[in-house]
Short mmCIF file of C-alpha atoms in Angstrom, two decimals:
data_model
loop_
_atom_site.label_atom_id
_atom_site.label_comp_id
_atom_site.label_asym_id
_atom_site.label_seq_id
_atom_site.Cartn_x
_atom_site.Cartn_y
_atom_site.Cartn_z
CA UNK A 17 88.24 90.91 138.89
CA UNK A 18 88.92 87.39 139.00
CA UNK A 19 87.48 87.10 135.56
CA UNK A 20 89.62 89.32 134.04
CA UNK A 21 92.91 87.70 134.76
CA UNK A 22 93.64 86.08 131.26
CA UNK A 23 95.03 87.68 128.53
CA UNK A 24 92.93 89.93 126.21
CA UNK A 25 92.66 91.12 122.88
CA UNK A 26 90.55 94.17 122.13
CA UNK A 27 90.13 94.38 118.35
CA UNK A 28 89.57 98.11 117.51
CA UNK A 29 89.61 99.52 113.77
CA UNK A 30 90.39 103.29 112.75
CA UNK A 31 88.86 105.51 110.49
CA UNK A 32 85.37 103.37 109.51
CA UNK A 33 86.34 102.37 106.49
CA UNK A 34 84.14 100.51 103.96
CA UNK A 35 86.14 97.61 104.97
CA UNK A 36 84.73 97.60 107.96
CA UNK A 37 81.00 96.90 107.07
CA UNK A 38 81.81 95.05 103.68
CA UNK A 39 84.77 92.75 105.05
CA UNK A 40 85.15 93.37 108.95
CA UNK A 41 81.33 92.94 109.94
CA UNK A 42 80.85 89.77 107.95
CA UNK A 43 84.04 88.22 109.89
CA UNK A 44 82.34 89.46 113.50
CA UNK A 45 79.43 87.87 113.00
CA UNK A 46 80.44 84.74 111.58
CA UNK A 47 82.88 84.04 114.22
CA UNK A 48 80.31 85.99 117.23
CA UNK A 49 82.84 88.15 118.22
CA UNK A 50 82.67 92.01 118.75
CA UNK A 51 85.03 95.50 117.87
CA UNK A 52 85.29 98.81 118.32
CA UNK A 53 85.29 101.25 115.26
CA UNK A 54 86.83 104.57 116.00
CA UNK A 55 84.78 106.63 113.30
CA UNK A 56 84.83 110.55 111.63
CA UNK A 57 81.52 111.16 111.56
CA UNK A 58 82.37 114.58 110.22
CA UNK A 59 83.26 112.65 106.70
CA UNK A 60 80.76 110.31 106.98
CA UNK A 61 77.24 110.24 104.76
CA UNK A 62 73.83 108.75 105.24
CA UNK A 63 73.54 106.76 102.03
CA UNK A 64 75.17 105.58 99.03
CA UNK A 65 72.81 107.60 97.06
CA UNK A 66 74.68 109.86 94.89
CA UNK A 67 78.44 108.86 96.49
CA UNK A 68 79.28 106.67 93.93
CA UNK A 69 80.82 102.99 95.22
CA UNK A 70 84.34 104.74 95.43
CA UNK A 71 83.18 106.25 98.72
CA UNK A 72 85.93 105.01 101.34
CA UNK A 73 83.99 105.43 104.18
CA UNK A 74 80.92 103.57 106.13
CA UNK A 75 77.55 105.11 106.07
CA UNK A 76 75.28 106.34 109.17
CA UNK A 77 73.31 103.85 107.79
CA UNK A 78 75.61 101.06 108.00
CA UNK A 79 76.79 102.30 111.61
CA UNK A 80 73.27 102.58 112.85
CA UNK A 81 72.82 98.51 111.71
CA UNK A 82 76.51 97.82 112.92
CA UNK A 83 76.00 99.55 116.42
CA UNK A 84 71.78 98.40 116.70
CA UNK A 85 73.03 94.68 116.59
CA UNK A 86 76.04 94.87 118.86
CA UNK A 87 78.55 94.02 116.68
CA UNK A 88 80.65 97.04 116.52
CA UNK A 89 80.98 99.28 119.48
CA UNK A 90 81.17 103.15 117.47
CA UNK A 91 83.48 105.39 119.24
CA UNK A 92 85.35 108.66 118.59
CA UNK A 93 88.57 109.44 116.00
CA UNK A 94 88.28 113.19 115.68
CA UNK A 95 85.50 114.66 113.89
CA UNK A 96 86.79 114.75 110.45
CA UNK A 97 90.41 112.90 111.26
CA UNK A 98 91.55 116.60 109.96
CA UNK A 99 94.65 117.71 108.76
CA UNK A 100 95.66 121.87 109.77
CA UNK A 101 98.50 123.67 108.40
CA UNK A 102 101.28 123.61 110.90
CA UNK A 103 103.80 126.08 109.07
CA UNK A 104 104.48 129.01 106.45
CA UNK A 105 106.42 127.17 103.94
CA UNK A 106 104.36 125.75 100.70
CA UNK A 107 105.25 121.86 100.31
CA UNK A 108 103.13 121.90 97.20
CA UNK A 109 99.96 123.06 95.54
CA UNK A 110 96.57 120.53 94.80
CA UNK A 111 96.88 119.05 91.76
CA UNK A 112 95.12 116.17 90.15
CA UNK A 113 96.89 112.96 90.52
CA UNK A 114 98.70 114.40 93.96
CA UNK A 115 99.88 111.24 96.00
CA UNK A 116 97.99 111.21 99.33
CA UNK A 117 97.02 108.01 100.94
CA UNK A 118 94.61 109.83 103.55
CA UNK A 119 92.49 111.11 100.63
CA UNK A 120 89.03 111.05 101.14
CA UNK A 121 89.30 109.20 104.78
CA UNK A 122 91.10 112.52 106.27
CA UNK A 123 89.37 115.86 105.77
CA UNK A 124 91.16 119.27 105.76
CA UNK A 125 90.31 121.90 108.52
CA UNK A 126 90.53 125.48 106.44
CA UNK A 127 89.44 128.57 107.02
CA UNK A 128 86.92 130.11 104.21
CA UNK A 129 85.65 134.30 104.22
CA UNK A 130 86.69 133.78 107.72
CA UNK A 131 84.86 130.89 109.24
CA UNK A 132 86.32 127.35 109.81
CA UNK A 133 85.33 124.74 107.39
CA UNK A 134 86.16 121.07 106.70
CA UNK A 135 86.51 120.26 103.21
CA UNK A 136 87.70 116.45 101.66
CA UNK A 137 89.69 118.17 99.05
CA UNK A 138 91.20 121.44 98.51
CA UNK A 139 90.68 123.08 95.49
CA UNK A 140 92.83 122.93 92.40
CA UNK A 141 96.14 125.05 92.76
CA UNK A 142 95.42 125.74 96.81
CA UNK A 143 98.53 126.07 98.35
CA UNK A 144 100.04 123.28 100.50
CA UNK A 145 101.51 124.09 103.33
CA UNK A 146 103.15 122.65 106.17
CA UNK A 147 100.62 120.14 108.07
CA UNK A 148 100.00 117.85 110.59
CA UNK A 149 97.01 116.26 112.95
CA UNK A 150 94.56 118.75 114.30
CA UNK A 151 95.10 117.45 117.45
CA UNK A 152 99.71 117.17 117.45
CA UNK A 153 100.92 119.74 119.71
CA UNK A 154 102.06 121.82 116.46
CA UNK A 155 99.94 125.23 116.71
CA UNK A 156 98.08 125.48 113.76
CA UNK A 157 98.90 128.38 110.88
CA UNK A 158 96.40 130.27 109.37
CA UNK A 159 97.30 131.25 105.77
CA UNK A 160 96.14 134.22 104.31
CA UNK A 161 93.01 133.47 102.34
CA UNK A 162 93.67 135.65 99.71
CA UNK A 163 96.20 133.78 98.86
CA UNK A 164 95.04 130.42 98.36
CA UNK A 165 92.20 131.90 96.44
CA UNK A 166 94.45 134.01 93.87
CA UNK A 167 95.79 130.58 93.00
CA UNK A 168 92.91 128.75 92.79
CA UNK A 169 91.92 131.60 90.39
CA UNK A 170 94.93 131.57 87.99
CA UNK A 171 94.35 127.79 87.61
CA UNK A 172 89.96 128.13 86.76
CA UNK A 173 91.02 131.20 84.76
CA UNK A 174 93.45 128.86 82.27
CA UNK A 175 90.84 125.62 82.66
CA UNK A 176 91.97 123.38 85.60
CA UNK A 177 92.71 120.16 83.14
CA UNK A 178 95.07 122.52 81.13
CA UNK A 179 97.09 123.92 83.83
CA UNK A 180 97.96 121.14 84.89
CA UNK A 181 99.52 119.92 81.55
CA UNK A 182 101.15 123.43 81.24
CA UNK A 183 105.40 122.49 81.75
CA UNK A 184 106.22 124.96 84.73
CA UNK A 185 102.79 125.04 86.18
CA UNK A 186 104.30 124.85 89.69
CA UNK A 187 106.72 127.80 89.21
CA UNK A 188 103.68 129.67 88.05
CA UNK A 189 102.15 129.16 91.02
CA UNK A 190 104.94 129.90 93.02
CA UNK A 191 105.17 133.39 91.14
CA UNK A 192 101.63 133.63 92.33
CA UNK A 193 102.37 133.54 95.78
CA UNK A 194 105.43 135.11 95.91
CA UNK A 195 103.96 138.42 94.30
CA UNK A 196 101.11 138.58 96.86
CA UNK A 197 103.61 138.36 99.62
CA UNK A 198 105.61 141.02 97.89
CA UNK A 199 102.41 142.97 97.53
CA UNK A 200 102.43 143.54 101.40
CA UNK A 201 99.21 140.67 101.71
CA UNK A 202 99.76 139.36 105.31
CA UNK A 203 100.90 135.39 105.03
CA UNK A 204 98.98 134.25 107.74
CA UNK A 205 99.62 134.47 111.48
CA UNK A 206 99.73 130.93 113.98
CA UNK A 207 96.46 130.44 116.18
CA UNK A 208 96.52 131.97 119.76
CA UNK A 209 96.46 128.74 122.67
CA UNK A 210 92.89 130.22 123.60
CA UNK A 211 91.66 129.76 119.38
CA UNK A 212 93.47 125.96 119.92
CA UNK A 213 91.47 125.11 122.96
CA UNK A 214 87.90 126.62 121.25
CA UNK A 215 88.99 124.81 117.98
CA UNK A 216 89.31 121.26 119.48
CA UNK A 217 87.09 121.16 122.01
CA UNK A 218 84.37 122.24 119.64
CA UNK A 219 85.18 119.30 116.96
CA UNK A 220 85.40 116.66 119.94
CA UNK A 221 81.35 117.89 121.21
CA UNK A 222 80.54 117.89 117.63
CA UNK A 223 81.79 114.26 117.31
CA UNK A 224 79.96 113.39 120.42
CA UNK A 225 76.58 114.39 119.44
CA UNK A 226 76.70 113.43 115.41
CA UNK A 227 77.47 109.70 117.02
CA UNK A 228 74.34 110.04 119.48
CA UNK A 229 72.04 112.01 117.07
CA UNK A 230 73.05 109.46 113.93
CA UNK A 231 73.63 105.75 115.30
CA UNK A 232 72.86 106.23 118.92
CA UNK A 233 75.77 105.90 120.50
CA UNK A 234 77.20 106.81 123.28
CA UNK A 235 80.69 108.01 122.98
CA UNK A 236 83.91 107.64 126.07
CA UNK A 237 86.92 106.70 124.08
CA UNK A 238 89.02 108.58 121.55
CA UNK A 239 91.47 107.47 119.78
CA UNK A 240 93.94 110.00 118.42
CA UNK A 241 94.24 110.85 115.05
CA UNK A 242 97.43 109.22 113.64
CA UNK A 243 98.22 108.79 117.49
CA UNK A 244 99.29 112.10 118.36
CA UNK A 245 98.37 114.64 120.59
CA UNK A 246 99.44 117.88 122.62
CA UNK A 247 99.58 117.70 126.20
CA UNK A 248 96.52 119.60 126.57
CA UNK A 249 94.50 116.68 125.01
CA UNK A 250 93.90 114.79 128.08
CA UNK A 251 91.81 118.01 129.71
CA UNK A 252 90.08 118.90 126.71
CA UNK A 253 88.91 115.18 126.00
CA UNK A 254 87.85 114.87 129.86
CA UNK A 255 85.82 118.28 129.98
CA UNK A 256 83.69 116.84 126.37
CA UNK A 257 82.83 113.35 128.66
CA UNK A 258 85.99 111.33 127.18
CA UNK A 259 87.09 109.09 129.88
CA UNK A 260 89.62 106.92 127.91
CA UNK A 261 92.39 108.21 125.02
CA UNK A 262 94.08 105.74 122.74
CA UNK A 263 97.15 106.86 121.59
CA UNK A 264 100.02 105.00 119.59
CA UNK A 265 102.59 102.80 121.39
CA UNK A 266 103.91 104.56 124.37
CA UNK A 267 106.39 103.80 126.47
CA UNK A 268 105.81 103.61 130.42
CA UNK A 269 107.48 106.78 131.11
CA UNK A 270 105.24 108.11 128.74
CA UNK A 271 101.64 107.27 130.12
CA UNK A 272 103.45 107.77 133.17
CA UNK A 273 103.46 111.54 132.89
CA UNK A 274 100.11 111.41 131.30
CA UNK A 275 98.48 110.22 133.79
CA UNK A 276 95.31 111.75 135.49
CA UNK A 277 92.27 111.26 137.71
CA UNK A 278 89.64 111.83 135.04
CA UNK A 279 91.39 110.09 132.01
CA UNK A 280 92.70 106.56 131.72
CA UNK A 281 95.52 106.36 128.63
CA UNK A 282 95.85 103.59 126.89
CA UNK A 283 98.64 102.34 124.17
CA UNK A 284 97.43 100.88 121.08
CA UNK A 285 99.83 98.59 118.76
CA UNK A 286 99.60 100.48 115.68
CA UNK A 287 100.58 98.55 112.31
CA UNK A 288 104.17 99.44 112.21
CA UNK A 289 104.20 96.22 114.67
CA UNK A 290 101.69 94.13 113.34
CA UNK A 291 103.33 94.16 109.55
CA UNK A 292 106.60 93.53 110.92
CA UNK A 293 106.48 89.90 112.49
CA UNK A 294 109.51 88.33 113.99
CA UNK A 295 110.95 86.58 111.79
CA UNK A 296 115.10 86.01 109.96
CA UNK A 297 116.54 89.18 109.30
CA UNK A 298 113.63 90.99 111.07
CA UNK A 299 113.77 93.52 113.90
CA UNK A 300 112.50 92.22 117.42
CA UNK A 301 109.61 93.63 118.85
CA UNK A 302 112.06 96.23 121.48
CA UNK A 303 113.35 97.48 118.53
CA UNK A 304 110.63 98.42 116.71
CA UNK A 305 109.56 100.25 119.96
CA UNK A 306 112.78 102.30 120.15
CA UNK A 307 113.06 102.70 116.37
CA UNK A 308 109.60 103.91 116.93
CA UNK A 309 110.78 106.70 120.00
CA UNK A 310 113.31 108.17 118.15
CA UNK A 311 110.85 108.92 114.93
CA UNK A 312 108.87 110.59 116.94
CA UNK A 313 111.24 112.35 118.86
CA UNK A 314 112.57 113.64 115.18
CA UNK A 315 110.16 114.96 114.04
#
């Protein structure tokens, strides 16, 4: 429409992050402007009781307030923005003090005595393997549980505040999971496309309803996880009601050959061009977007 013709911001924020109610919020209302929050609620809590103020994330109460006034506009960013192993090779074990800067805002999708289960942390000594977004095009691998749990054991068994200290504790570990491989204990096996399809389209309806049950909202966008996604994203989100996905920065061709009748993709500029502002000595913007392609393609 004629009314439409200008140009636009959208301001959208990932994750719901404290920041959002404590800083964010405070901002939108001063200035009477309104956001969208792409949220987990698979992570998220109904109170502060008991969380301790170290909790990174928004509460249902906080969203109900946010999304009851009209100031934030709650919408979809995976159920638990989870993380899946991707790969048979063990990148490290949990340990305290492990760097990860999506800890506690990213939860892990594992598989315990057999049934899927999202879990903040992994225990002590778990194996890490390979990983990625539950929703990349990467299959995901499913480890053998005995495994993990052997390891977890050898590090209760010796006091998990001691192991740790131990010189070599890694190796020992290692040891670990090299003898239950030699042992003949299958390693794990990737998902079949049919397991993928159940997997995601179940954690998309279960986003969909926590967001109507808890804050009464009514959920048709999705953004991505870390931006990424298969190519069977775009039918999974349309048959759970999505009608918009919000990836990363793509490039024409790209939405191009996403397109669709039921699904309207849309490009989001993600921080990597926000923090870098033109400046002396600074990359232009086309740069940034081709420096951008070829990470991706790299990976």
């Amino acid at each position: 429409s004629g009314h439409d013709a200008g140009r636009r911001v959208v301001l959208t924020f990932d994750d719901g992050r404290r920041t959002l109610w404590t800083v964010a919020v405070p901002l939108l209302r001063e200035f009477g402007f309104r956001a969208t929050a792409f949220v987990s609620p698979g992570l998220m809590r109904e109170d502060d009781a008991g969380n301790g103020q170290d909790d990174p994330l928004i509460t249902w109460a906080q969203a109900r307030e946010m999304s009851r006034e009209g100031t934030v506009d709650l919408q979809v960013h995976g159920f638990a923005h989870s993380r899946v192993f991707t790969g048979p090779r063990v990148v490290d074990f949990e340990h305290p003090g492990r760097d990860d800067p999506d800890r506690g805002v990213s939860g892990w999708l594992v598989r315990r005595n057999g049934r899927d289960e999202i879990v903040r942390e992994l225990r002590p000594g778990e194996p890490i393997y390979e990983f990625g977004s539950r929703w990349s095009a990467a299959p995901r691998f499913l480890p053998c549980e005995g495994v993990a749990d052997a390891c977890a054991e050898r590090v209760a068994e010796s006091g998990t505040e001691h192991f740790f200290t131990r010189p070599g504790w890694r190796r020992e570990l290692a040891g670990v999971v090299a003898r239950r491989r030699a042992e003949g204990i299958d390693d794990g096996r990737f998902e079949t496309p049919a397991e993928r399809r159940e997997s995601l389209e179940g954690l998309l309806r279960r986003s969909v309803d926590a967001l109507a049950r808890h804050a009464g909202a009514r959920s048709t966008h999705f953004a991505l996880p870390w931006a990424e996604g298969g190519d069977d994203v775009a039918q999974i989100a349309a048959a759970c009601g999505m009608r918009h996905l919000h990836w990363g920065h793509l490039f024409p061709a790209e939405l191009t050959s996403r397109d669709d009748s039921t699904v309207r993709h849309h490009p989001r500029l993600k921080e990597i061009f926000l923090l870098r502002l033109p400046g002396p000595d600074r990359l232009g913007i086309v740069e940034l977007m081709r420096d951008e392609r070829r990470r991706r393609q790299a990976r």
